[in-house]
Amino acid sequence: MEEEATKYIWEGAIPLQIKLHESEITSFPPPPPLMILGLRIGYLPLLVPPLKAHFSSTLPPGTDNVWFDYKGLPLKWYIPTGVLFDLLCAEPERPWNLTVHFRGSPGDVLTPCEGEESVKWSYINSLKEAAYVINGNCKNVMNMSQADQYDLWQSLLKGNMEGYLKISSKLKLGPFGEDSLPSEESEIVASSRPSRIPVRLYIRSVGEEIVDIEDAPIIDSWDKISYINRPFEIYKEEGGYVSLKQALKSLLPETFNTNSSQEESSTNVKDPNAPDFEDDNAKLRLVRVQGIEPDMDIPFFWLANCLRNPEFYLHICVFISKQPKLR
Amino acid sequence: MRGVCTRSGSLSAADFYASAIYFSQRWNETNSDFPNWVWIPCSRLGAISEDEGYLVLEKVKLQTERNDSNLEELNNCDSSANDELTDEATLVDVHSHYAHLYDLHIAYSFTYKVPVLYFRGYKSDGCHLSLDEIKEELPSHSVEILQKSKWTFMTQEEHPYLNTPWYTLHPCGTGDWMKLLLSSTSYGENISLIQYLPAWLSVIGQTVGLRVPLELYSRS
């Protein structure tokens, strides 16, 4: 089952229609947009070679400084393409219409991207971070041979799943939920260490009045999105299985705030005619992982094992509505 | 989970918060030359967190090569000056158009369970300093350390709470060297985790030329 899931993820791609920003068009008639598939697990700057080939004859003179925008929002290049799509298109747009710029990257908003090297560095850094979350150290990634690092990156670039699996399996970073402690650690230490899963959460707040999520307004600033880069932790004694919903609640305690709101309602005088609200402060409207809307009761570890990205992070897009306050 | 730190060089988010509040209070009490550290709580989806956030020290002048050489120049030029060193704080006021100023933020890494420094430098006209310009300014021994050390290096990353690029010292080695630091005899046994940030800053501060006054380390 997990192999099928990995295949699904590696084959997933977003149909993109990328046009050149009008300020950079020096020819008439203007060039048509480029239709290209963006791998879900890939990154937008990796599409620059075909984009450059397509648009080079019309570009103004100067050095390239490539960046992308979606309806005016500069796109963060280190977020996988599939995650950007799931997060920014409440209603999936096919093809996804993006604009590419070759000049004037907004340095006050975007960290600079110097092409493939920057993306590779960001990828390896995320892989190191994931290794640290899982094992408590990043030795296995730091000790990768140059050849392995090169092959791993090339596999990702080309969407070569078999090549990737050959090398990633040497890192011994999964599956989540199984004991991956080295043999010299004592039993006592083993049981006191929690299991940690690398998770990146992207949260959008949607007005309660919006009935259909697909009508959610376009994001015009990254300030409207909360990004949480935090491992999910669970101690083995807690037993049972954790559902996706429980995992999300534990990663967003203030948002759901179950305990304190219960206390408040017991001390406030309640209007007997007022509608009964859920205990939570916020309501989960939509959860997307790899383009799928998983069932909230799905076992979280299983979801993480099946749908994680190649750098071992599980990226989750969450749309939330805040509950109206009690009056 | 609060407690005594003996085994690892890391600390929990709750301990980070406690240490940050303790550290900023001590700093603000003992260090009148510098601006105050301020705790900024994290605000997410309209809910302000009780204990998640970051420490901020803004528009501060660091002890950099450039600022030190300005000091020398001014000493040499002023022919009527006596041989005593002039007060650095006064120099800042009079000659602040020479000085580069920095914003320093300290946030918590949930992955590495250690504090992380984020910083930005500004020229007198408000323009941001580039990484190369910052490296030129850093104390010379620190640049050497950054180049040779496997424990810490400078990169540009997105601030965890603000959607802007900041320079940062990568935290992956912090746990290792903090473990060494905290186990050294000068800290004694049973060091409370509330002392974590002053200890951490005593090392990190050197890398960027931030002086930490000694009074901060005396137990109150």
GROMACS .gro file of C-alpha atoms in nm, chain A residues 10-324:
model
  315
   10TRP     CA    1   0.608   1.078  -0.746
   11GLU     CA    2   0.379   1.075  -1.047
   12GLY     CA    3   0.165   1.362  -0.923
   13ALA     CA    4   0.203   1.677  -1.129
   14ILE     CA    5   0.024   2.010  -1.164
   15PRO     CA    6  -0.053   2.130  -1.518
   16LEU     CA    7   0.091   2.481  -1.532
   17GLN     CA    8   0.037   2.763  -1.777
   18ILE     CA    9   0.320   3.009  -1.721
   19LYS     CA   10   0.327   3.348  -1.887
   20LEU     CA   11   0.606   3.600  -1.889
   21HIS     CA   12   0.538   3.922  -1.702
   22GLU     CA   13   0.434   4.193  -1.949
   23SER     CA   14   0.709   4.433  -1.834
   24GLU     CA   15   0.968   4.188  -1.966
   25ILE     CA   16   0.820   4.132  -2.310
   26THR     CA   17   1.021   4.314  -2.575
   27SER     CA   18   0.888   4.142  -2.884
   28PHE     CA   19   0.567   4.165  -3.081
   29PRO     CA   20   0.356   3.960  -3.094
   30PRO     CA   21   0.413   3.858  -2.730
   31PRO     CA   22   0.522   3.500  -2.679
   32PRO     CA   23   0.254   3.249  -2.582
   33PRO     CA   24   0.261   3.111  -2.228
   34LEU     CA   25   0.447   2.786  -2.170
   35MET     CA   26   0.236   2.482  -2.085
   36ILE     CA   27   0.438   2.256  -1.860
   37LEU     CA   28   0.385   1.995  -1.591
   38GLY     CA   29   0.522   2.083  -1.246
   39LEU     CA   30   0.595   1.780  -1.031
   40ARG     CA   31   0.407   1.798  -0.702
   41ILE     CA   32   0.725   1.706  -0.518
   42GLY     CA   33   0.932   1.947  -0.725
   43TYR     CA   34   1.005   2.316  -0.695
   44LEU     CA   35   0.922   2.600  -0.934
   45PRO     CA   36   1.281   2.725  -0.993
   46LEU     CA   37   1.363   2.381  -1.138
   47LEU     CA   38   1.141   2.473  -1.432
   48VAL     CA   39   1.368   2.761  -1.529
   49PRO     CA   40   1.564   2.579  -1.805
   50PRO     CA   41   1.259   2.510  -2.024
   51LEU     CA   42   1.115   2.853  -1.935
   52LYS     CA   43   1.437   3.026  -2.029
   53ALA     CA   44   1.449   2.837  -2.358
   54HIS     CA   45   1.092   2.937  -2.433
   55PHE     CA   46   1.117   3.307  -2.345
   56SER     CA   47   1.482   3.398  -2.405
   57SER     CA   48   1.428   3.563  -2.741
   58THR     CA   49   1.194   3.820  -2.590
   59LEU     CA   50   1.370   3.899  -2.263
   60PRO     CA   51   1.528   4.240  -2.213
   61PRO     CA   52   1.907   4.250  -2.166
   62GLY     CA   53   2.039   4.187  -1.815
   63THR     CA   54   2.111   3.912  -1.569
   64ASP     CA   55   1.843   3.667  -1.467
   65ASN     CA   56   1.683   3.682  -1.126
   66VAL     CA   57   1.391   3.442  -1.162
   67TRP     CA   58   1.079   3.446  -0.950
   68PHE     CA   59   0.713   3.349  -0.986
   69ASP     CA   60   0.385   3.502  -0.881
   70TYR     CA   61   0.026   3.380  -0.861
   71LYS     CA   62  -0.223   3.664  -0.897
   72GLY     CA   63   0.038   3.907  -0.768
   73LEU     CA   64   0.156   3.699  -0.474
   74PRO     CA   65   0.531   3.629  -0.499
   75LEU     CA   66   0.573   3.254  -0.455
   76LYS     CA   67   0.810   3.110  -0.197
   77TRP     CA   68   1.038   2.896  -0.408
   78TYR     CA   69   1.138   2.651  -0.136
   79ILE     CA   70   0.781   2.527  -0.087
   80PRO     CA   71   0.706   2.220  -0.306
   81THR     CA   72   0.491   2.302  -0.609
   82GLY     CA   73   0.209   2.068  -0.501
   83VAL     CA   74   0.186   2.236  -0.160
   84LEU     CA   75   0.169   2.584  -0.315
   85PHE     CA   76  -0.113   2.466  -0.540
   86ASP     CA   77  -0.311   2.298  -0.260
   87LEU     CA   78  -0.272   2.602  -0.038
   88LEU     CA   79  -0.326   2.893  -0.277
   89CYS     CA   80  -0.595   2.749  -0.503
   90ALA     CA   81  -0.890   2.688  -0.277
   91GLU     CA   82  -1.065   2.581  -0.594
   92PRO     CA   83  -0.813   2.375  -0.794
   93GLU     CA   84  -0.734   2.567  -1.110
   94ARG     CA   85  -0.644   2.356  -1.413
   95PRO     CA   86  -0.417   2.459  -1.567
   96TRP     CA   87  -0.271   2.665  -1.285
   97ASN     CA   88  -0.193   3.012  -1.424
   98LEU     CA   89   0.136   3.153  -1.303
   99THR     CA   90   0.355   3.444  -1.406
  100VAL     CA   91   0.731   3.415  -1.434
  101HIS     CA   92   0.969   3.709  -1.394
  102PHE     CA   93   1.334   3.712  -1.497
  103ARG     CA   94   1.416   4.046  -1.337
  104GLY     CA   95   1.373   4.226  -1.010
  105SER     CA   96   1.305   3.958  -0.750
  106PRO     CA   97   1.144   4.130  -0.446
  107GLY     CA   98   1.431   4.090  -0.202
  108ASP     CA   99   1.234   4.233   0.089
  109VAL     CA  100   0.984   3.947   0.066
  110LEU     CA  101   1.159   3.652  -0.095
  111THR     CA  102   1.487   3.496   0.005
  112PRO     CA  103   1.712   3.496  -0.300
  113CYS     CA  104   1.719   3.192  -0.525
  114GLU     CA  105   2.025   3.136  -0.735
  115GLY     CA  106   1.882   2.856  -0.943
  116GLU     CA  107   1.922   2.483  -0.896
  117GLU     CA  108   2.198   2.512  -0.633
  118SER     CA  109   1.976   2.712  -0.397
  119VAL     CA  110   1.693   2.463  -0.434
  120LYS     CA  111   1.927   2.169  -0.376
  121TRP     CA  112   2.070   2.333  -0.064
  122SER     CA  113   1.722   2.399   0.069
  123TYR     CA  114   1.620   2.040  -0.002
  124ILE     CA  115   1.923   1.886   0.169
  125ASN     CA  116   1.876   2.122   0.462
  126SER     CA  117   1.516   2.009   0.502
  127LEU     CA  118   1.627   1.648   0.479
  128LYS     CA  119   1.882   1.713   0.757
  129GLU     CA  120   1.615   1.876   0.966
  130ALA     CA  121   1.380   1.581   0.914
  131ALA     CA  122   1.659   1.340   1.011
  132TYR     CA  123   1.714   1.542   1.326
  133VAL     CA  124   1.345   1.525   1.412
  134ILE     CA  125   1.331   1.150   1.355
  135ASN     CA  126   1.663   1.038   1.501
  136GLY     CA  127   1.775   1.319   1.727
  137ASN     CA  128   2.077   1.380   1.506
  138CYS     CA  129   2.152   1.435   1.136
  139LYS     CA  130   2.459   1.213   1.115
  140ASN     CA  131   2.313   0.986   0.847
  141VAL     CA  132   2.254   1.280   0.613
  142MET     CA  133   2.584   1.454   0.696
  143ASN     CA  134   2.770   1.129   0.627
  144MET     CA  135   2.617   1.073   0.285
  145SER     CA  136   2.883   1.030   0.020
  146GLN     CA  137   2.913   1.295  -0.249
  147ALA     CA  138   2.802   1.038  -0.505
  148ASP     CA  139   2.490   0.950  -0.306
  149GLN     CA  140   2.400   1.314  -0.251
  150TYR     CA  141   2.438   1.377  -0.623
  151ASP     CA  142   2.229   1.074  -0.719
  152LEU     CA  143   1.960   1.160  -0.467
  153TRP     CA  144   1.927   1.510  -0.605
  154GLN     CA  145   1.934   1.396  -0.967
  155SER     CA  146   1.658   1.144  -0.890
  156LEU     CA  147   1.440   1.420  -0.752
  157LEU     CA  148   1.514   1.648  -1.048
  158LYS     CA  149   1.414   1.383  -1.296
  159GLY     CA  150   1.125   1.234  -1.100
  160ASN     CA  151   1.311   0.905  -1.081
  161MET     CA  152   1.144   0.723  -0.792
  162GLU     CA  153   1.349   0.402  -0.807
  163GLY     CA  154   1.676   0.594  -0.805
  164TYR     CA  155   1.558   0.797  -0.510
  165LEU     CA  156   1.439   0.495  -0.309
  166LYS     CA  157   1.770   0.316  -0.358
  167ILE     CA  158   1.954   0.594  -0.177
  168SER     CA  159   1.693   0.716   0.068
  169SER     CA  160   1.651   0.368   0.211
  170LYS     CA  161   2.018   0.382   0.320
  171LEU     CA  162   1.931   0.678   0.540
  172LYS     CA  163   1.703   0.460   0.754
  173LEU     CA  164   1.462   0.741   0.825
  174GLY     CA  165   1.138   0.552   0.823
  175PRO     CA  166   0.880   0.424   0.847
  176PHE     CA  167   0.743   0.658   1.115
  177GLY     CA  168   0.626   0.494   1.432
  178GLU     CA  169   0.885   0.221   1.433
  179ASP     CA  170   1.175   0.226   1.668
  180SER     CA  171   1.477   0.362   1.490
  181LEU     CA  172   1.710   0.393   1.785
  182PRO     CA  173   2.067   0.269   1.748
  183SER     CA  174   2.137  -0.050   1.937
  184GLU     CA  175   2.368   0.095   2.200
  185GLU     CA  176   2.095   0.311   2.358
  186SER     CA  177   1.952   0.166   2.676
  187GLU     CA  178   1.593   0.052   2.716
  188ILE     CA  179   1.523   0.326   2.972
  189VAL     CA  180   1.622   0.598   2.731
  190ALA     CA  181   1.425   0.434   2.452
  191SER     CA  182   1.093   0.445   2.634
  192SER     CA  183   1.136   0.805   2.748
  193ARG     CA  184   1.193   0.940   2.401
  194PRO     CA  185   0.887   1.037   2.207
  195SER     CA  186   0.831   0.948   1.843
  196ARG     CA  187   0.861   1.257   1.631
  197ILE     CA  188   0.727   1.314   1.281
  198PRO     CA  189   0.848   1.605   1.067
  199VAL     CA  190   0.545   1.817   0.981
  200ARG     CA  191   0.499   2.149   0.803
  201LEU     CA  192   0.157   2.307   0.845
  202TYR     CA  193   0.023   2.586   0.628
  203ILE     CA  194  -0.290   2.746   0.766
  204ARG     CA  195  -0.540   2.972   0.596
  205SER     CA  196  -0.817   3.141   0.780
  206VAL     CA  197  -1.147   3.153   0.596
  207GLY     CA  198  -1.444   3.361   0.705
  208GLU     CA  199  -1.722   3.170   0.875
  209GLU     CA  200  -1.965   3.328   0.626
  210ILE     CA  201  -1.798   3.151   0.333
  211VAL     CA  202  -2.005   2.842   0.285
  212ASP     CA  203  -1.811   2.685   0.002
  213ILE     CA  204  -1.435   2.676   0.058
  214GLU     CA  205  -1.383   2.715  -0.313
  215ASP     CA  206  -1.515   3.071  -0.283
  216ALA     CA  207  -1.241   3.170  -0.039
  217PRO     CA  208  -1.077   3.499  -0.142
  218ILE     CA  209  -0.741   3.498  -0.319
  219ILE     CA  210  -0.438   3.530  -0.094
  220ASP     CA  211  -0.261   3.860  -0.156
  221SER     CA  212  -0.003   3.843   0.120
  222TRP     CA  213   0.185   3.572   0.306
  223ASP     CA  214   0.080   3.743   0.628
  224LYS     CA  215  -0.259   3.580   0.572
  225ILE     CA  216  -0.103   3.237   0.602
  226SER     CA  217   0.034   3.085   0.920
  227TYR     CA  218   0.330   2.857   0.868
  228ILE     CA  219   0.417   2.613   1.143
  229ASN     CA  220   0.732   2.407   1.116
  230ARG     CA  221   0.697   2.185   1.418
  231PRO     CA  222   0.741   1.810   1.475
  232PHE     CA  223   0.445   1.609   1.589
  233GLU     CA  224   0.542   1.429   1.909
  234ILE     CA  225   0.386   1.138   2.088
  235TYR     CA  226   0.505   0.931   2.379
  236LYS     CA  227   0.471   0.557   2.328
  237GLU     CA  228   0.294   0.503   2.661
  238GLU     CA  229   0.005   0.710   2.532
  239GLY     CA  230  -0.084   0.409   2.324
  240GLY     CA  231  -0.361   0.357   2.074
  241TYR     CA  232  -0.346   0.542   1.750
  242VAL     CA  233  -0.364   0.911   1.687
  243SER     CA  234  -0.608   1.035   1.426
  244LEU     CA  235  -0.529   1.317   1.185
  245LYS     CA  236  -0.774   1.539   1.371
  246GLN     CA  237  -0.606   1.472   1.706
  247ALA     CA  238  -0.264   1.537   1.558
  248LEU     CA  239  -0.377   1.871   1.417
  249LYS     CA  240  -0.529   1.974   1.748
  250SER     CA  241  -0.207   1.897   1.930
  251LEU     CA  242  -0.008   2.101   1.678
  252LEU     CA  243  -0.242   2.398   1.707
  253PRO     CA  244  -0.334   2.422   2.074
  254GLU     CA  245  -0.428   2.793   2.087
  255THR     CA  246  -0.635   2.765   1.774
  256PHE     CA  247  -0.851   2.491   1.916
  257ASN     CA  248  -0.808   2.580   2.279
  258THR     CA  249  -1.047   2.311   2.394
  259ASN     CA  250  -0.970   2.314   2.767
  260SER     CA  251  -0.992   2.683   2.845
  261SER     CA  252  -1.307   2.740   2.642
  262GLN     CA  253  -1.476   2.465   2.838
  263GLU     CA  254  -1.376   2.632   3.162
  264GLU     CA  255  -1.503   2.968   3.042
  265SER     CA  256  -1.842   2.841   2.941
  266SER     CA  257  -1.895   2.681   3.277
  267THR     CA  258  -1.842   3.009   3.461
  268ASN     CA  259  -2.026   3.240   3.217
  269VAL     CA  260  -2.398   3.277   3.235
  270LYS     CA  261  -2.532   3.128   2.916
  271ASP     CA  262  -2.830   3.259   2.725
  272PRO     CA  263  -3.053   2.952   2.700
  273ASN     CA  264  -3.166   3.065   2.355
  274ALA     CA  265  -2.814   3.099   2.211
  275PRO     CA  266  -2.703   2.823   1.975
  276ASP     CA  267  -2.464   2.566   2.111
  277PHE     CA  268  -2.110   2.605   1.980
  278GLU     CA  269  -1.853   2.336   1.952
  279ASP     CA  270  -1.602   2.340   2.234
  280ASP     CA  271  -1.331   2.447   1.994
  281ASN     CA  272  -1.248   2.808   1.908
  282ALA     CA  273  -1.194   2.719   1.546
  283LYS     CA  274  -1.341   2.479   1.298
  284LEU     CA  275  -1.143   2.273   1.050
  285ARG     CA  276  -1.294   2.347   0.710
  286LEU     CA  277  -1.056   2.165   0.480
  287VAL     CA  278  -0.738   1.963   0.508
  288ARG     CA  279  -0.530   1.885   0.199
  289VAL     CA  280  -0.228   1.659   0.174
  290GLN     CA  281  -0.082   1.586  -0.172
  291GLY     CA  282  -0.403   1.710  -0.327
  292ILE     CA  283  -0.614   1.467  -0.125
  293GLU     CA  284  -0.867   1.556   0.143
  294PRO     CA  285  -0.808   1.278   0.395
  295ASP     CA  286  -1.065   1.153   0.640
  296MET     CA  287  -1.017   1.319   0.979
  297ASP     CA  288  -1.015   0.982   1.154
  298ILE     CA  289  -0.735   0.841   0.945
  299PRO     CA  290  -0.440   0.715   1.155
  300PHE     CA  291  -0.185   0.995   1.149
  301PHE     CA  292   0.127   0.776   1.136
  302TRP     CA  293  -0.010   0.584   0.840
  303LEU     CA  294  -0.093   0.909   0.660
  304ALA     CA  295   0.257   1.042   0.725
  305ASN     CA  296   0.420   0.726   0.594
  306CYS     CA  297   0.214   0.725   0.277
  307LEU     CA  298   0.198   1.092   0.187
  308ARG     CA  299   0.525   1.246   0.303
  309ASN     CA  300   0.747   1.434   0.057
  310PRO     CA  301   1.089   1.300  -0.048
  311GLU     CA  302   1.265   1.509   0.218
  312PHE     CA  303   1.058   1.318   0.477
  313TYR     CA  304   0.834   1.607   0.566
  314LEU     CA  305   0.456   1.577   0.573
  315HIS     CA  306   0.313   1.903   0.435
  316ILE     CA  307  -0.043   1.973   0.543
  317CYS     CA  308  -0.261   2.259   0.413
  318VAL     CA  309  -0.537   2.353   0.652
  319PHE     CA  310  -0.829   2.587   0.601
  320ILE     CA  311  -0.984   2.705   0.926
  321SER     CA  312  -1.281   2.916   1.025
  322LYS     CA  313  -1.285   3.089   1.358
  323GLN     CA  314  -1.599   3.032   1.556
  324PRO     CA  315  -1.812   3.339   1.623
   0.00000   0.00000   0.00000
